[in-house]
PDB file of C-alpha atoms in Angstrom:
ATOM      1  CA  UNK A   1      16.105   0.635   6.459  1.00 76.00           C
ATOM      2  CA  UNK A   2      14.978  -0.019   2.946  1.00 87.00           C
ATOM      3  CA  UNK A   3      13.518   2.789   0.867  1.00 93.00           C
ATOM      4  CA  UNK A   4      12.260   3.620  -2.601  1.00 96.00           C
ATOM      5  CA  UNK A   5      12.174   6.937  -4.408  1.00 97.00           C
ATOM      6  CA  UNK A   6       9.933   8.097  -7.212  1.00 98.00           C
ATOM      7  CA  UNK A   7      11.559  11.158  -8.748  1.00 97.00           C
ATOM      8  CA  UNK A   8       8.545  12.300 -10.786  1.00 97.00           C
ATOM      9  CA  UNK A   9       5.348  13.599  -9.209  1.00 96.00           C
ATOM     10  CA  UNK A  10       3.571  13.522 -12.551  1.00 97.00           C
ATOM     11  CA  UNK A  11       4.069  11.790 -15.888  1.00 98.00           C
ATOM     12  CA  UNK A  12       2.069  12.799 -18.956  1.00 98.00           C
ATOM     13  CA  UNK A  13       1.853  10.523 -21.984  1.00 97.00           C
ATOM     14  CA  UNK A  14      -0.263  10.452 -25.125  1.00 98.00           C
ATOM     15  CA  UNK A  15      -2.484   7.446 -25.636  1.00 98.00           C
ATOM     16  CA  UNK A  16      -0.748   4.766 -27.676  1.00 97.00           C
ATOM     17  CA  UNK A  17       2.732   5.902 -26.710  1.00 98.00           C
ATOM     18  CA  UNK A  18       5.027   3.900 -24.428  1.00 98.00           C
ATOM     19  CA  UNK A  19       5.113   4.934 -20.796  1.00 98.00           C
ATOM     20  CA  UNK A  20       7.733   4.702 -18.070  1.00 98.00           C
ATOM     21  CA  UNK A  21       7.264   5.480 -14.399  1.00 98.00           C
ATOM     22  CA  UNK A  22      10.571   5.641 -12.579  1.00 98.00           C
ATOM     23  CA  UNK A  23      11.582   4.125  -9.259  1.00 98.00           C
ATOM     24  CA  UNK A  24      14.942   3.745  -7.558  1.00 97.00           C
ATOM     25  CA  UNK A  25      15.596   1.748  -4.440  1.00 96.00           C
ATOM     26  CA  UNK A  26      18.005   1.666  -1.545  1.00 94.00           C
ATOM     27  CA  UNK A  27      18.233  -1.685   0.214  1.00 87.00           C
ATOM     28  CA  UNK A  28      20.690  -3.905   1.954  1.00 84.00           C
ATOM     29  CA  UNK A  29      20.724  -7.330   0.387  1.00 82.00           C
ATOM     30  CA  UNK A  30      18.272  -8.517  -2.237  1.00 83.00           C
ATOM     31  CA  UNK A  31      15.110  -6.440  -2.471  1.00 88.00           C
ATOM     32  CA  UNK A  32      11.486  -7.462  -2.668  1.00 93.00           C
ATOM     33  CA  UNK A  33      10.053  -4.747  -4.940  1.00 95.00           C
ATOM     34  CA  UNK A  34       6.479  -3.995  -5.960  1.00 97.00           C
ATOM     35  CA  UNK A  35       4.311  -1.710  -8.005  1.00 98.00           C
ATOM     36  CA  UNK A  36       0.812  -0.791  -6.885  1.00 97.00           C
ATOM     37  CA  UNK A  37      -1.805   1.337  -8.625  1.00 97.00           C
ATOM     38  CA  UNK A  38      -4.494   3.482  -7.023  1.00 95.00           C
ATOM     39  CA  UNK A  39      -7.508   4.688  -8.962  1.00 93.00           C
ATOM     40  CA  UNK A  40      -9.466   7.671  -7.580  1.00 86.00           C
ATOM     41  CA  UNK A  41     -11.149   6.924  -4.252  1.00 80.00           C
ATOM     42  CA  UNK A  42     -10.045   3.316  -4.397  1.00 85.00           C
ATOM     43  CA  UNK A  43      -7.609   1.047  -2.607  1.00 90.00           C
ATOM     44  CA  UNK A  44      -4.123   0.017  -3.619  1.00 94.00           C
ATOM     45  CA  UNK A  45      -4.123  -2.627  -6.288  1.00 95.00           C
ATOM     46  CA  UNK A  46      -1.122  -4.939  -6.682  1.00 95.00           C
ATOM     47  CA  UNK A  47       0.391  -4.840 -10.184  1.00 97.00           C
ATOM     48  CA  UNK A  48       3.612  -6.846 -10.061  1.00 96.00           C
ATOM     49  CA  UNK A  49       6.604  -7.849  -7.978  1.00 95.00           C
ATOM     50  CA  UNK A  50      10.274  -8.685  -8.241  1.00 95.00           C
ATOM     51  CA  UNK A  51      11.801 -11.137  -5.809  1.00 91.00           C
ATOM     52  CA  UNK A  52      14.432 -12.987  -7.769  1.00 86.00           C
ATOM     53  CA  UNK A  53      15.045 -14.404 -11.213  1.00 87.00           C
ATOM     54  CA  UNK A  54      14.305 -12.738 -14.527  1.00 91.00           C
ATOM     55  CA  UNK A  55      14.949  -9.001 -14.417  1.00 93.00           C
ATOM     56  CA  UNK A  56      11.881  -8.278 -16.537  1.00 96.00           C
ATOM     57  CA  UNK A  57       8.696  -9.031 -14.656  1.00 96.00           C
ATOM     58  CA  UNK A  58       5.239  -8.929 -16.175  1.00 96.00           C
ATOM     59  CA  UNK A  59       2.137  -7.926 -14.310  1.00 95.00           C
ATOM     60  CA  UNK A  60      -1.491  -7.002 -14.672  1.00 93.00           C
ATOM     61  CA  UNK A  61      -3.032  -4.876 -17.443  1.00 93.00           C
ATOM     62  CA  UNK A  62      -0.010  -5.203 -19.749  1.00 96.00           C
ATOM     63  CA  UNK A  63       2.427  -3.556 -17.328  1.00 97.00           C
ATOM     64  CA  UNK A  64       5.958  -4.775 -16.830  1.00 97.00           C
ATOM     65  CA  UNK A  65       8.918  -3.641 -14.778  1.00 98.00           C
ATOM     66  CA  UNK A  66      12.636  -3.994 -15.242  1.00 96.00           C
ATOM     67  CA  UNK A  67      14.864  -4.672 -12.251  1.00 96.00           C
ATOM     68  CA  UNK A  68      18.319  -3.147 -12.763  1.00 95.00           C
ATOM     69  CA  UNK A  69      20.746  -3.947  -9.981  1.00 93.00           C
ATOM     70  CA  UNK A  70      23.593  -1.770 -11.217  1.00 94.00           C
ATOM     71  CA  UNK A  71      21.335   1.292 -11.415  1.00 95.00           C
ATOM     72  CA  UNK A  72      19.244   0.282  -8.368  1.00 95.00           C
ATOM     73  CA  UNK A  73      16.126   0.927 -10.387  1.00 97.00           C
ATOM     74  CA  UNK A  74      12.777  -0.761 -10.894  1.00 98.00           C
ATOM     75  CA  UNK A  75      10.977   1.254 -13.558  1.00 98.00           C
ATOM     76  CA  UNK A  76       7.399   0.463 -14.529  1.00 98.00           C
ATOM     77  CA  UNK A  77       6.706   0.283 -18.255  1.00 98.00           C
ATOM     78  CA  UNK A  78       3.966  -0.311 -20.746  1.00 98.00           C
ATOM     79  CA  UNK A  79       4.451  -0.420 -24.536  1.00 97.00           C
ATOM     80  CA  UNK A  80       1.205   1.374 -25.400  1.00 97.00           C
ATOM     81  CA  UNK A  81      -0.637   3.574 -22.910  1.00 97.00           C
ATOM     82  CA  UNK A  82      -4.402   3.660 -22.506  1.00 97.00           C
ATOM     83  CA  UNK A  83      -6.479   6.536 -21.139  1.00 97.00           C
ATOM     84  CA  UNK A  84      -7.714   4.083 -18.502  1.00 96.00           C
ATOM     85  CA  UNK A  85      -4.133   3.743 -17.198  1.00 97.00           C
ATOM     86  CA  UNK A  86      -4.450   7.226 -15.704  1.00 97.00           C
ATOM     87  CA  UNK A  87      -4.003   6.735 -11.963  1.00 97.00           C
ATOM     88  CA  UNK A  88      -1.567   7.117  -9.056  1.00 96.00           C
ATOM     89  CA  UNK A  89       1.286   4.611  -9.127  1.00 98.00           C
ATOM     90  CA  UNK A  90       3.346   3.579  -6.117  1.00 98.00           C
ATOM     91  CA  UNK A  91       6.658   1.792  -6.066  1.00 98.00           C
ATOM     92  CA  UNK A  92       7.223  -0.158  -2.849  1.00 97.00           C
ATOM     93  CA  UNK A  93       9.744  -2.382  -1.091  1.00 95.00           C
ATOM     94  CA  UNK A  94       9.420  -4.871   1.717  1.00 93.00           C
ATOM     95  CA  UNK A  95      11.511  -3.843   4.725  1.00 89.00           C
ATOM     96  CA  UNK A  96      12.990  -7.279   5.352  1.00 85.00           C
ATOM     97  CA  UNK A  97      12.534 -10.853   4.232  1.00 79.00           C
ATOM     98  CA  UNK A  98       9.701 -11.878   6.497  1.00 81.00           C
ATOM     99  CA  UNK A  99       6.080 -11.586   5.460  1.00 80.00           C
ATOM    100  CA  UNK A 100       5.567  -9.746   8.747  1.00 84.00           C
ATOM    101  CA  UNK A 101       7.910  -6.993   7.544  1.00 89.00           C
ATOM    102  CA  UNK A 102       6.190  -3.816   6.555  1.00 92.00           C
ATOM    103  CA  UNK A 103       5.967  -2.644   2.956  1.00 94.00           C
ATOM    104  CA  UNK A 104       7.388   0.845   2.461  1.00 95.00           C
ATOM    105  CA  UNK A 105       5.878   2.989  -0.277  1.00 97.00           C
ATOM    106  CA  UNK A 106       7.362   5.687  -2.437  1.00 97.00           C
ATOM    107  CA  UNK A 107       5.720   9.070  -2.703  1.00 96.00           C
ATOM    108  CA  UNK A 108       3.700   8.111  -5.762  1.00 97.00           C
ATOM    109  CA  UNK A 109       3.624   9.249  -9.388  1.00 97.00           C
ATOM    110  CA  UNK A 110       0.465  10.500 -10.988  1.00 97.00           C
ATOM    111  CA  UNK A 111       0.188   9.132 -14.512  1.00 97.00           C
ATOM    112  CA  UNK A 112      -2.005  11.077 -16.914  1.00 97.00           C
ATOM    113  CA  UNK A 113      -2.752   9.642 -20.356  1.00 97.00           C
ATOM    114  CA  UNK A 114      -4.225  12.122 -22.822  1.00 96.00           C
ATOM    115  CA  UNK A 115      -6.425  10.912 -25.680  1.00 95.00           C
TER     116      UNK A 115
ATOM    117  CA  UNK B   1     -11.199 -13.643  -6.475  1.00 73.00           C
ATOM    118  CA  UNK B   2     -10.575 -13.272  -2.713  1.00 78.00           C
ATOM    119  CA  UNK B   3     -10.337  -9.731  -1.466  1.00 92.00           C
ATOM    120  CA  UNK B   4      -9.820  -7.697   1.670  1.00 96.00           C
ATOM    121  CA  UNK B   5     -13.023  -5.966   2.746  1.00 96.00           C
ATOM    122  CA  UNK B   6     -13.254  -2.912   4.971  1.00 97.00           C
ATOM    123  CA  UNK B   7     -16.196  -1.319   6.744  1.00 96.00           C
ATOM    124  CA  UNK B   8     -17.440   1.324   6.887  1.00 96.00           C
ATOM    125  CA  UNK B   9     -16.364   2.987   3.658  1.00 95.00           C
ATOM    126  CA  UNK B  10     -16.752   6.407   5.282  1.00 97.00           C
ATOM    127  CA  UNK B  11     -16.853   7.336   8.966  1.00 97.00           C
ATOM    128  CA  UNK B  12     -17.472  10.803  10.353  1.00 98.00           C
ATOM    129  CA  UNK B  13     -16.755  11.289  14.040  1.00 97.00           C
ATOM    130  CA  UNK B  14     -16.494  14.067  16.566  1.00 97.00           C
ATOM    131  CA  UNK B  15     -13.065  14.957  17.905  1.00 98.00           C
ATOM    132  CA  UNK B  16     -12.378  12.997  21.097  1.00 97.00           C
ATOM    133  CA  UNK B  17     -14.665  10.123  20.179  1.00 98.00           C
ATOM    134  CA  UNK B  18     -13.557   6.528  19.773  1.00 98.00           C
ATOM    135  CA  UNK B  19     -13.748   4.857  16.376  1.00 98.00           C
ATOM    136  CA  UNK B  20     -13.294   1.272  15.303  1.00 97.00           C
ATOM    137  CA  UNK B  21     -12.375   0.484  11.731  1.00 98.00           C
ATOM    138  CA  UNK B  22     -13.092  -3.052  10.622  1.00 97.00           C
ATOM    139  CA  UNK B  23     -11.386  -5.325   8.145  1.00 97.00           C
ATOM    140  CA  UNK B  24     -11.909  -8.853   6.943  1.00 97.00           C
ATOM    141  CA  UNK B  25      -8.599 -10.080   5.513  1.00 96.00           C
ATOM    142  CA  UNK B  26      -8.312 -12.765   2.866  1.00 94.00           C
ATOM    143  CA  UNK B  27      -9.290 -15.979   4.607  1.00 90.00           C
ATOM    144  CA  UNK B  28      -6.053 -17.993   4.562  1.00 88.00           C
ATOM    145  CA  UNK B  29      -3.748 -15.042   5.171  1.00 92.00           C
ATOM    146  CA  UNK B  30      -1.713 -14.816   8.358  1.00 91.00           C
ATOM    147  CA  UNK B  31      -0.116 -11.362   8.216  1.00 94.00           C
ATOM    148  CA  UNK B  32      -2.160  -8.221   8.662  1.00 96.00           C
ATOM    149  CA  UNK B  33      -1.395  -4.527   8.370  1.00 97.00           C
ATOM    150  CA  UNK B  34      -2.908  -1.086   8.737  1.00 98.00           C
ATOM    151  CA  UNK B  35      -1.776   1.883   6.655  1.00 98.00           C
ATOM    152  CA  UNK B  36      -3.102   5.389   6.253  1.00 97.00           C
ATOM    153  CA  UNK B  37      -3.042   7.936   3.471  1.00 96.00           C
ATOM    154  CA  UNK B  38      -3.713  11.626   4.009  1.00 92.00           C
ATOM    155  CA  UNK B  39      -5.273  13.563   1.121  1.00 83.00           C
ATOM    156  CA  UNK B  40      -4.207  11.051  -1.530  1.00 77.00           C
ATOM    157  CA  UNK B  41      -0.559  11.510  -0.683  1.00 86.00           C
ATOM    158  CA  UNK B  42       2.027   9.132   0.692  1.00 90.00           C
ATOM    159  CA  UNK B  43       0.935   5.772   2.086  1.00 96.00           C
ATOM    160  CA  UNK B  44       2.139   5.499   5.692  1.00 96.00           C
ATOM    161  CA  UNK B  45       2.646   2.288   7.646  1.00 97.00           C
ATOM    162  CA  UNK B  46       0.905   2.071  11.005  1.00 98.00           C
ATOM    163  CA  UNK B  47       1.183  -1.489  12.305  1.00 97.00           C
ATOM    164  CA  UNK B  48       1.725  -5.115  11.351  1.00 96.00           C
ATOM    165  CA  UNK B  49       0.174  -8.072  13.157  1.00 95.00           C
ATOM    166  CA  UNK B  50       1.018 -11.749  13.143  1.00 93.00           C
ATOM    167  CA  UNK B  51       0.241 -14.685  15.405  1.00 90.00           C
ATOM    168  CA  UNK B  52      -2.096 -12.550  17.531  1.00 91.00           C
ATOM    169  CA  UNK B  53       0.434  -9.918  18.378  1.00 94.00           C
ATOM    170  CA  UNK B  54       1.903  -6.741  16.955  1.00 95.00           C
ATOM    171  CA  UNK B  55       5.031  -7.439  14.888  1.00 94.00           C
ATOM    172  CA  UNK B  56       5.975  -3.833  14.277  1.00 95.00           C
ATOM    173  CA  UNK B  57       4.480  -0.390  14.715  1.00 96.00           C
ATOM    174  CA  UNK B  58       5.388   3.062  13.501  1.00 96.00           C
ATOM    175  CA  UNK B  59       5.768   6.296  15.437  1.00 96.00           C
ATOM    176  CA  UNK B  60       2.270   7.239  14.320  1.00 95.00           C
ATOM    177  CA  UNK B  61       0.840   4.239  16.165  1.00 97.00           C
ATOM    178  CA  UNK B  62       0.860   5.737  19.641  1.00 94.00           C
ATOM    179  CA  UNK B  63      -1.140   4.826  22.731  1.00 95.00           C
ATOM    180  CA  UNK B  64      -4.330   6.123  21.137  1.00 96.00           C
ATOM    181  CA  UNK B  65      -4.232   3.298  18.611  1.00 98.00           C
ATOM    182  CA  UNK B  66      -4.822  -0.397  19.137  1.00 97.00           C
ATOM    183  CA  UNK B  67      -5.444  -3.434  16.959  1.00 97.00           C
ATOM    184  CA  UNK B  68      -7.286  -6.623  17.613  1.00 95.00           C
ATOM    185  CA  UNK B  69      -8.238  -9.839  15.907  1.00 92.00           C
ATOM    186  CA  UNK B  70     -11.302 -10.676  17.976  1.00 86.00           C
ATOM    187  CA  UNK B  71     -12.238 -13.803  16.049  1.00 86.00           C
ATOM    188  CA  UNK B  72     -10.970 -15.854  13.145  1.00 78.00           C
ATOM    189  CA  UNK B  73     -12.007 -13.384  10.483  1.00 86.00           C
ATOM    190  CA  UNK B  74     -11.997  -9.755  11.629  1.00 93.00           C
ATOM    191  CA  UNK B  75      -9.075  -7.413  12.168  1.00 96.00           C
ATOM    192  CA  UNK B  76      -9.840  -4.067  13.754  1.00 97.00           C
ATOM    193  CA  UNK B  77      -8.119  -0.739  14.294  1.00 98.00           C
ATOM    194  CA  UNK B  78      -9.332   1.344  17.237  1.00 98.00           C
ATOM    195  CA  UNK B  79      -8.561   4.992  17.783  1.00 98.00           C
ATOM    196  CA  UNK B  80      -9.491   5.853  21.363  1.00 96.00           C
ATOM    197  CA  UNK B  81      -9.765   9.627  21.248  1.00 95.00           C
ATOM    198  CA  UNK B  82      -9.719  10.959  17.727  1.00 97.00           C
ATOM    199  CA  UNK B  83      -7.961  14.163  16.762  1.00 96.00           C
ATOM    200  CA  UNK B  84      -8.475  16.326  13.699  1.00 97.00           C
ATOM    201  CA  UNK B  85      -5.164  15.119  12.300  1.00 95.00           C
ATOM    202  CA  UNK B  86      -6.396  11.527  12.357  1.00 97.00           C
ATOM    203  CA  UNK B  87      -8.552  12.376   9.342  1.00 97.00           C
ATOM    204  CA  UNK B  88      -7.246  10.148   6.561  1.00 97.00           C
ATOM    205  CA  UNK B  89      -7.950   7.128   4.423  1.00 96.00           C
ATOM    206  CA  UNK B  90      -7.154   3.978   6.395  1.00 97.00           C
ATOM    207  CA  UNK B  91      -6.214   0.825   4.520  1.00 97.00           C
ATOM    208  CA  UNK B  92      -6.124  -2.703   5.820  1.00 98.00           C
ATOM    209  CA  UNK B  93      -3.920  -5.249   4.064  1.00 97.00           C
ATOM    210  CA  UNK B  94      -3.141  -8.930   4.386  1.00 95.00           C
ATOM    211  CA  UNK B  95      -0.466 -11.281   3.130  1.00 93.00           C
ATOM    212  CA  UNK B  96      -0.377 -15.028   2.879  1.00 88.00           C
ATOM    213  CA  UNK B  97       3.354 -15.436   3.120  1.00 77.00           C
ATOM    214  CA  UNK B  98       4.126 -14.456  -0.441  1.00 73.00           C
ATOM    215  CA  UNK B  99       5.971 -11.187  -0.802  1.00 82.00           C
ATOM    216  CA  UNK B 100       3.054  -9.002  -1.776  1.00 91.00           C
ATOM    217  CA  UNK B 101       0.199  -7.740   0.361  1.00 94.00           C
ATOM    218  CA  UNK B 102      -3.359  -7.153  -0.777  1.00 95.00           C
ATOM    219  CA  UNK B 103      -5.208  -4.031   0.254  1.00 96.00           C
ATOM    220  CA  UNK B 104      -8.824  -3.253   0.970  1.00 96.00           C
ATOM    221  CA  UNK B 105     -10.741  -0.342  -0.527  1.00 95.00           C
ATOM    222  CA  UNK B 106     -10.165   1.761   2.558  1.00 96.00           C
ATOM    223  CA  UNK B 107     -12.192   3.622   5.180  1.00 97.00           C
ATOM    224  CA  UNK B 108     -12.278   7.377   4.876  1.00 96.00           C
ATOM    225  CA  UNK B 109     -12.198   8.778   8.409  1.00 97.00           C
ATOM    226  CA  UNK B 110     -13.259  12.374   8.864  1.00 97.00           C
ATOM    227  CA  UNK B 111     -12.824  13.903  12.316  1.00 97.00           C
ATOM    228  CA  UNK B 112     -14.829  17.096  12.880  1.00 97.00           C
TER     229      UNK B 112
END
């Protein structure tokens, strides 16, 4: 089965600094990878995805993620953090190539941006 | 922008009672899912649904759980006899065939 791992429970960054939230994956074949964000008491909001093509994918709110096949990583990045980016971030992978396949989530990383 | 809507936002129920959580997926989507999240922790898959039948279910989705698409718009999750450990945030999601799924705002279920 496919899986993703988020090695950091918490990431703290000062506003204006670049941020990285790490994710590694374990899949057979080519992965469908995602990042979702969850604000307090809210649902999961889709940020971006990698299916194929360019290794650098751009998403909502200025976020981007870099797919690295050799390192089996899909780290989320943003050049300049905002306080409003503080939230819980989930890396995820689709467990198969059908849209009926479930999406498997990592354990989540809490991102805290200090003013 | 189309969105997945869930009702109610919060449900409190007595242990042993039946609850039905309701979802209206995005209108042209064909693939539907239920997930749950306990205390803001890991998001756990419960069940996927396509073409009016369950595609896949997890170990959590035992005989106490059922799903239904009673009409062309609603997608429901029923828990027949709730237990304390069923207390969680339940998320409905839908997908239109693209890779990603879109999630609703969730129903917070509290079993007392």
